[in-house]
Each structure stands twice: as C-alpha cells, then as structure tokens.
Backbone as a printed PyTorch tensor [residue, N CA C, xyz], in Angstrom:
tensor([[[ -6.8640,  -6.9360,  -7.6230],
         [ -8.3430,  -5.9420,  -6.6990],
         [ -8.8910,  -6.6840,  -6.5360]],

        [[ -9.2780,  -6.0930,  -5.3070],
         [-10.6070,  -6.2440,  -4.8780],
         [-11.4630,  -5.2390,  -4.3540]],

        [[-13.0670,  -4.9010,  -4.4560],
         [-13.6050,  -4.0750,  -3.6190],
         [-14.9920,  -4.3500,  -2.9900]],

        [[-14.3610,  -4.8190,  -1.9000],
         [-15.7270,  -5.1850,  -0.9330],
         [-16.4550,  -4.7020,  -0.3590]],

        [[-17.7440,  -4.5630,   0.7520],
         [-18.1530,  -4.2350,   1.8860],
         [-18.2910,  -4.9190,   2.7860]],

        [[-17.4000,  -4.6810,   3.7950],
         [-17.9510,  -5.7270,   4.8530],
         [-18.3150,  -5.0180,   6.3740]],

        [[-19.0280,  -5.2260,   7.1140],
         [-19.2730,  -4.8300,   8.5270],
         [-19.5720,  -2.7940,   8.1240]],

        [[-19.9030,  -2.6540,   7.2050],
         [-20.1290,  -0.9440,   7.2040],
         [-18.6810,  -0.8760,   6.5460]],

        [[-17.9840,  -1.2400,   6.7050],
         [-16.8780,  -1.4300,   6.1110],
         [-16.6330,  -0.7720,   4.5180]],

        [[-15.9600,  -0.2240,   3.9620],
         [-15.1090,  -0.2910,   2.5090],
         [-14.1720,  -0.8180,   2.8780]],

        [[-14.1960,  -1.5660,   1.5950],
         [-12.0850,  -2.6690,   1.4650],
         [-11.9750,  -2.2830,   0.0980]],

        [[-10.4810,  -2.0650,   0.3180],
         [-10.0440,  -2.6510,  -1.5660],
         [ -8.7410,  -3.3040,  -1.0390]],

        [[ -8.4540,  -4.7910,  -1.3850],
         [ -7.8420,  -5.1600,  -1.5110],
         [ -6.7930,  -5.6550,  -2.7340]],

        [[ -5.3710,  -5.2900,  -3.0220],
         [ -5.0440,  -5.6760,  -4.2060],
         [ -3.2990,  -6.7270,  -3.5280]],

        [[ -2.9090,  -7.0790,  -4.8350],
         [ -1.3900,  -7.8990,  -4.5510],
         [ -1.1660,  -8.1460,  -5.9520]],

        [[  0.2320,  -7.9410,  -5.7160],
         [  1.0880,  -7.9220,  -6.8500],
         [  0.3890,  -9.0450,  -7.9150]],

        [[  1.2610,  -8.2250,  -8.9430],
         [  0.4760,  -8.9980, -10.4320],
         [  1.8850, -10.1010, -10.6470]],

        [[  1.3340, -11.0150, -10.9280],
         [  2.8220, -12.1770, -10.9380],
         [  2.6900, -12.0720, -12.6100]],

        [[  4.0020, -12.1680, -13.0820],
         [  4.5030, -11.7990, -14.7680],
         [  3.8730, -11.0710, -15.0750]],

        [[  4.0380,  -9.8990, -15.1910],
         [  3.6640,  -8.5190, -15.5300],
         [  3.8010,  -8.4000, -16.8720]],

        [[  5.7630,  -9.0190, -17.2090],
         [  6.1320,  -9.0550, -18.6650],
         [  7.1320,  -7.6770, -18.6340]],

        [[  6.4640,  -7.6390, -17.5250],
         [  8.2210,  -6.4240, -17.3180],
         [  9.7150,  -6.8530, -16.9430]],

        [[ 10.5390,  -7.0600, -17.5970],
         [ 11.9880,  -7.6140, -17.5740],
         [ 12.1590,  -7.3080, -15.9650]],

        [[ 12.8660,  -8.2700, -15.1420],
         [ 13.8160,  -8.3130, -14.0770],
         [ 14.7740,  -7.0740, -14.2700]],

        [[ 15.2360,  -5.8250, -13.2130],
         [ 15.6500,  -4.9910, -13.3390],
         [ 16.8940,  -5.3260, -11.6900]],

        [[ 18.2340,  -5.5660, -11.8210],
         [ 18.4910,  -6.3450, -10.8110],
         [ 19.2780,  -4.4520,  -9.8500]],

        [[ 19.1740,  -3.5090, -10.7370],
         [ 19.0950,  -2.1970,  -9.8930],
         [ 18.0150,  -1.4130,  -9.2370]],

        [[ 16.7540,  -2.3590,  -9.2920],
         [ 15.6600,  -2.2360,  -8.5450],
         [ 14.9630,  -3.2560,  -7.1810]],

        [[ 14.6150,  -2.7610,  -5.9670],
         [ 13.9280,  -3.8100,  -5.5180],
         [ 12.7900,  -4.4060,  -6.1810]],

        [[ 12.2910,  -5.7870,  -5.8800],
         [ 10.9930,  -5.8870,  -6.5830],
         [ 10.2720,  -6.5750,  -5.7080]],

        [[  9.3690,  -5.8370,  -4.9620],
         [  8.0450,  -6.5350,  -4.1150],
         [  7.2120,  -7.5730,  -5.1370]],

        [[  7.8800,  -8.5180,  -5.2460],
         [  6.7600,  -9.5000,  -6.2670],
         [  5.9960, -10.1310,  -5.1840]],

        [[  5.3400, -10.2350,  -4.0530],
         [  4.8260, -10.8560,  -2.9760],
         [  3.7090,  -9.9540,  -2.1840]],

        [[  3.9730,  -8.7040,  -2.5960],
         [  3.0580,  -7.4700,  -1.6500],
         [  1.6440,  -7.3940,  -2.3520]],

        [[  0.8780,  -7.2580,  -0.7530],
         [ -0.2240,  -7.5660,  -0.6030],
         [ -0.8800,  -6.5440,   0.6160]],

        [[ -1.9800,  -5.7570,   0.2100],
         [ -2.2760,  -5.1110,   1.6180],
         [ -3.7580,  -4.5260,   0.9040]],

        [[ -4.2710,  -3.6240,   2.1260],
         [ -5.7120,  -3.5380,   1.8280],
         [ -5.8750,  -2.2430,   2.1760]],

        [[ -7.3310,  -1.0940,   1.7500],
         [ -7.1770,  -0.0690,   1.8470],
         [ -8.4480,  -0.0970,   3.1330]],

        [[ -8.8920,   0.2380,   4.4470],
         [-10.4750,  -0.4180,   4.5760],
         [-10.5880,   1.2580,   5.2000]],

        [[-11.8790,   1.4650,   4.9970],
         [-12.6800,   3.1440,   5.2170],
         [-13.3480,   2.4770,   6.1770]],

        [[-13.8540,   2.9350,   6.9500],
         [-14.4860,   2.7350,   8.3690],
         [-15.3840,   4.3660,   8.7350]],

        [[-16.6460,   4.8070,   7.8990],
         [-17.7530,   5.8920,   8.5120],
         [-16.9340,   6.1780,   9.9580]],

        [[-16.9870,   7.2680,  10.6370],
         [-17.4410,   7.4840,  12.2960],
         [-18.6560,   8.4020,  12.1660]],

        [[-18.2930,   9.4230,  11.3830],
         [-19.6580,  10.5540,  11.6990],
         [-19.9580,  10.6200,  10.4050]],

        [[-20.8360,  11.8750,   9.4870],
         [-21.2580,  12.0810,   8.2820],
         [-19.8960,  12.4090,   7.2310]],

        [[-18.6600,  13.5100,   7.9410],
         [-17.7380,  14.3390,   7.7510],
         [-16.5620,  13.4410,   7.9290]],

        [[-16.7450,  12.6260,   8.6250],
         [-15.3500,  12.1760,   9.3640],
         [-15.2370,  10.6990,   9.2360]],

        [[-14.1320,   9.7200,   8.5370],
         [-13.8850,   8.7010,   8.0990],
         [-12.4170,   8.0990,   8.4630]],

        [[-12.1490,   7.2590,   9.3180],
         [-11.1020,   6.5490,   9.5740],
         [-11.0220,   5.9260,   8.6250]],

        [[ -9.1130,   6.2510,   7.9840],
         [ -8.6010,   4.8600,   7.0310],
         [ -7.3600,   4.0150,   7.4170]],

        [[ -7.7980,   2.7170,   7.5600],
         [ -6.7780,   2.2180,   7.8880],
         [ -6.0260,   1.7620,   6.7110]],

        [[ -4.4370,   1.2720,   6.0990],
         [ -3.4870,   1.2660,   5.3300],
         [ -3.1450,  -0.1280,   5.6910]],

        [[ -3.2440,  -1.2440,   5.6330],
         [ -1.4150,  -2.3210,   5.8960],
         [ -1.4080,  -2.9660,   4.9460]],

        [[ -0.1840,  -3.2440,   4.3600],
         [  0.3850,  -3.9490,   3.5580],
         [  1.6400,  -4.5830,   3.6920]],

        [[  2.1340,  -5.4920,   2.9860],
         [  3.3300,  -6.3880,   3.3460],
         [  3.7160,  -6.8060,   1.9300]],

        [[  4.8880,  -7.3790,   2.2580],
         [  5.6330,  -7.4060,   0.5880],
         [  7.5300,  -7.9680,   1.1910]],

        [[  7.7140,  -9.2350,   0.8960],
         [  8.5610,  -9.3860,   0.8030],
         [  9.5330,  -9.0990,  -0.2740]],

        [[ 10.9170,  -8.5760,   0.2950],
         [ 11.7970,  -7.6590,  -0.0330],
         [ 12.9020,  -9.0490,  -0.5640]],

        [[ 13.4780,  -8.9860,  -2.4760],
         [ 14.1360, -10.2030,  -2.6700],
         [ 14.8300,  -8.8170,  -3.2910]],

        [[ 16.3690,  -9.2810,  -3.4750],
         [ 17.3350,  -8.6120,  -4.4150],
         [ 18.4040,  -7.9280,  -3.0350]],

        [[ 18.9290,  -6.9560,  -3.8950],
         [ 19.9300,  -6.4560,  -2.4610],
         [ 19.8330,  -5.5380,  -2.2150]],

        [[ 19.1120,  -5.4530,  -1.0430],
         [ 18.5190,  -4.4290,  -0.0300],
         [ 19.1670,  -4.4860,   1.3090]],

        [[ 19.5220,  -3.6590,   1.9000],
         [ 20.6260,  -3.9040,   3.2150],
         [ 19.2300,  -3.6170,   4.1510]],

        [[ 19.7790,  -4.4500,   5.0050],
         [ 18.4650,  -4.1940,   6.2210],
         [ 18.4690,  -2.5210,   6.3600]],

        [[ 19.3650,  -1.6670,   6.8750],
         [ 19.8660,  -0.8030,   7.5630],
         [ 18.5910,   0.0500,   7.1730]],

        [[ 18.2760,  -0.2380,   5.8540],
         [ 18.0940,   1.0390,   5.1420],
         [ 16.1880,   0.5950,   5.0110]],

        [[ 15.9670,  -0.9090,   5.9640],
         [ 14.6190,  -0.6200,   6.2030],
         [ 13.5530,   0.5800,   7.0480]],

        [[ 13.6880,   0.6980,   7.6580],
         [ 13.3330,   1.9010,   8.2090],
         [ 12.8020,   3.2880,   7.6200]],

        [[ 14.3080,   3.5580,   6.7610],
         [ 13.8440,   4.2730,   5.6230],
         [ 12.7380,   4.0400,   4.8210]],

        [[ 12.7310,   3.1060,   4.2500],
         [ 11.5840,   2.9270,   2.9250],
         [ 10.6920,   3.0930,   3.9640]],

        [[ 10.1020,   2.3450,   4.9630],
         [  8.9860,   2.1810,   5.4150],
         [  8.4840,   3.5090,   5.9240]],

        [[  9.4830,   4.8020,   6.4190],
         [  9.0880,   6.3960,   6.4860],
         [  8.6370,   6.7760,   4.8470]],

        [[  9.1990,   6.7810,   4.3590],
         [  9.0390,   7.3820,   2.7070],
         [  8.0030,   6.3160,   1.9120]],

        [[  7.4560,   5.4220,   1.8100],
         [  6.2170,   4.5530,   1.4220],
         [  5.1630,   5.2260,   2.5820]],

        [[  5.2540,   5.0160,   3.7950],
         [  3.9060,   6.0280,   4.6790],
         [  3.9400,   7.4870,   3.9210]],

        [[  4.6970,   8.3750,   3.6770],
         [  4.6010,   9.6100,   3.4590],
         [  4.2880,   9.6980,   2.0360]],

        [[  4.4820,   9.0120,   1.2940],
         [  4.0850,   8.6510,  -0.1310],
         [  2.0730,   8.6010,  -0.2570]],

        [[  1.8980,   7.6100,   0.8240],
         [  0.2720,   6.5860,   0.7970],
         [ -0.3230,   7.6150,   1.3910]],

        [[  0.3490,   8.6650,   2.4710],
         [ -0.4910,   9.7240,   2.9510],
         [ -0.7050,  10.5320,   1.8300]],

        [[  0.4170,  11.2950,   1.3410],
         [ -0.0210,  12.1010,  -0.3520],
         [ -1.3110,  12.1800,  -0.9840]],

        [[ -0.6420,  10.4770,  -1.3480],
         [ -1.8030,  10.6180,  -2.1980],
         [ -3.2920,  10.2030,  -2.0380]],

        [[ -3.4640,  10.0640,  -0.1810],
         [ -4.7560,  10.4660,   0.3960],
         [ -4.7830,  11.1690,   0.0410]],

        [[ -4.4700,  11.9120,   0.6610],
         [ -4.0550,  14.1950,   0.4640],
         [ -4.8690,  14.4100,  -0.5140]],

        [[ -3.8920,  13.7330,  -1.5600],
         [ -4.3220,  14.1970,  -3.3560],
         [ -5.5740,  13.5310,  -3.5700]],

        [[ -6.1010,  13.2290,  -2.9380],
         [ -7.0210,  11.8610,  -3.9580],
         [ -8.0870,  12.9630,  -3.1270]],

        [[ -7.8920,  13.8780,  -1.7680],
         [ -9.1570,  14.4710,  -1.2230],
         [ -9.1910,  15.5630,  -1.7570]],

        [[ -9.0180,  16.0710,  -1.9090],
         [ -9.1260,  17.1640,  -2.8280],
         [ -9.3560,  17.3790,  -4.7040]],

        [[ -9.9910,  16.1900,  -4.9610],
         [-10.1600,  15.5210,  -6.5960],
         [-11.5840,  15.8690,  -5.8230]]])
C-alpha cells in the first residue's frame, strides 16, 4: 500500500499481497491480482470528493451471471466502510 499526494489530492493505492501464506481453498474466489486506489479531492473546507477504483482478476469457479451481483455487493461494502469511517 502506498499513500501520497498528487496535485492536491490525497491518494491511497493498494494491491493484492503475493504469497500471503494463506492456503488456497477451492470454496472461495480469490482476487490474486487485485489493485486499486482511493482518491480524496478537497472541494471546500467541509466537502470532499471520493473516487474509488479497483480492478481484479477473478479466478476459480465464478459464474459470469454473478458478476453484476458481486460488483453491486462490493460497492455497497465500500460505501458502508466509508460511512463508518466518517463516524469515527
């Protein structure tokens, strides 16, 4: 993970850990090549734009029809994490 500033934006980038030591399990979908970033852009003193982007290579037995549901679920999780973090 990496945190830096660029053109006034605060950027947090991350990528999947290689060789974490956690054994592979065929019952789970792994995002072994996932990476992304959070970009925080100050609009006013009380307002910040948040841009979240990520990409991952799905491996394993994951049906194509389930992709839309997975994206929706992941988006809801990310927005919930952000909302919870703002409460702290």
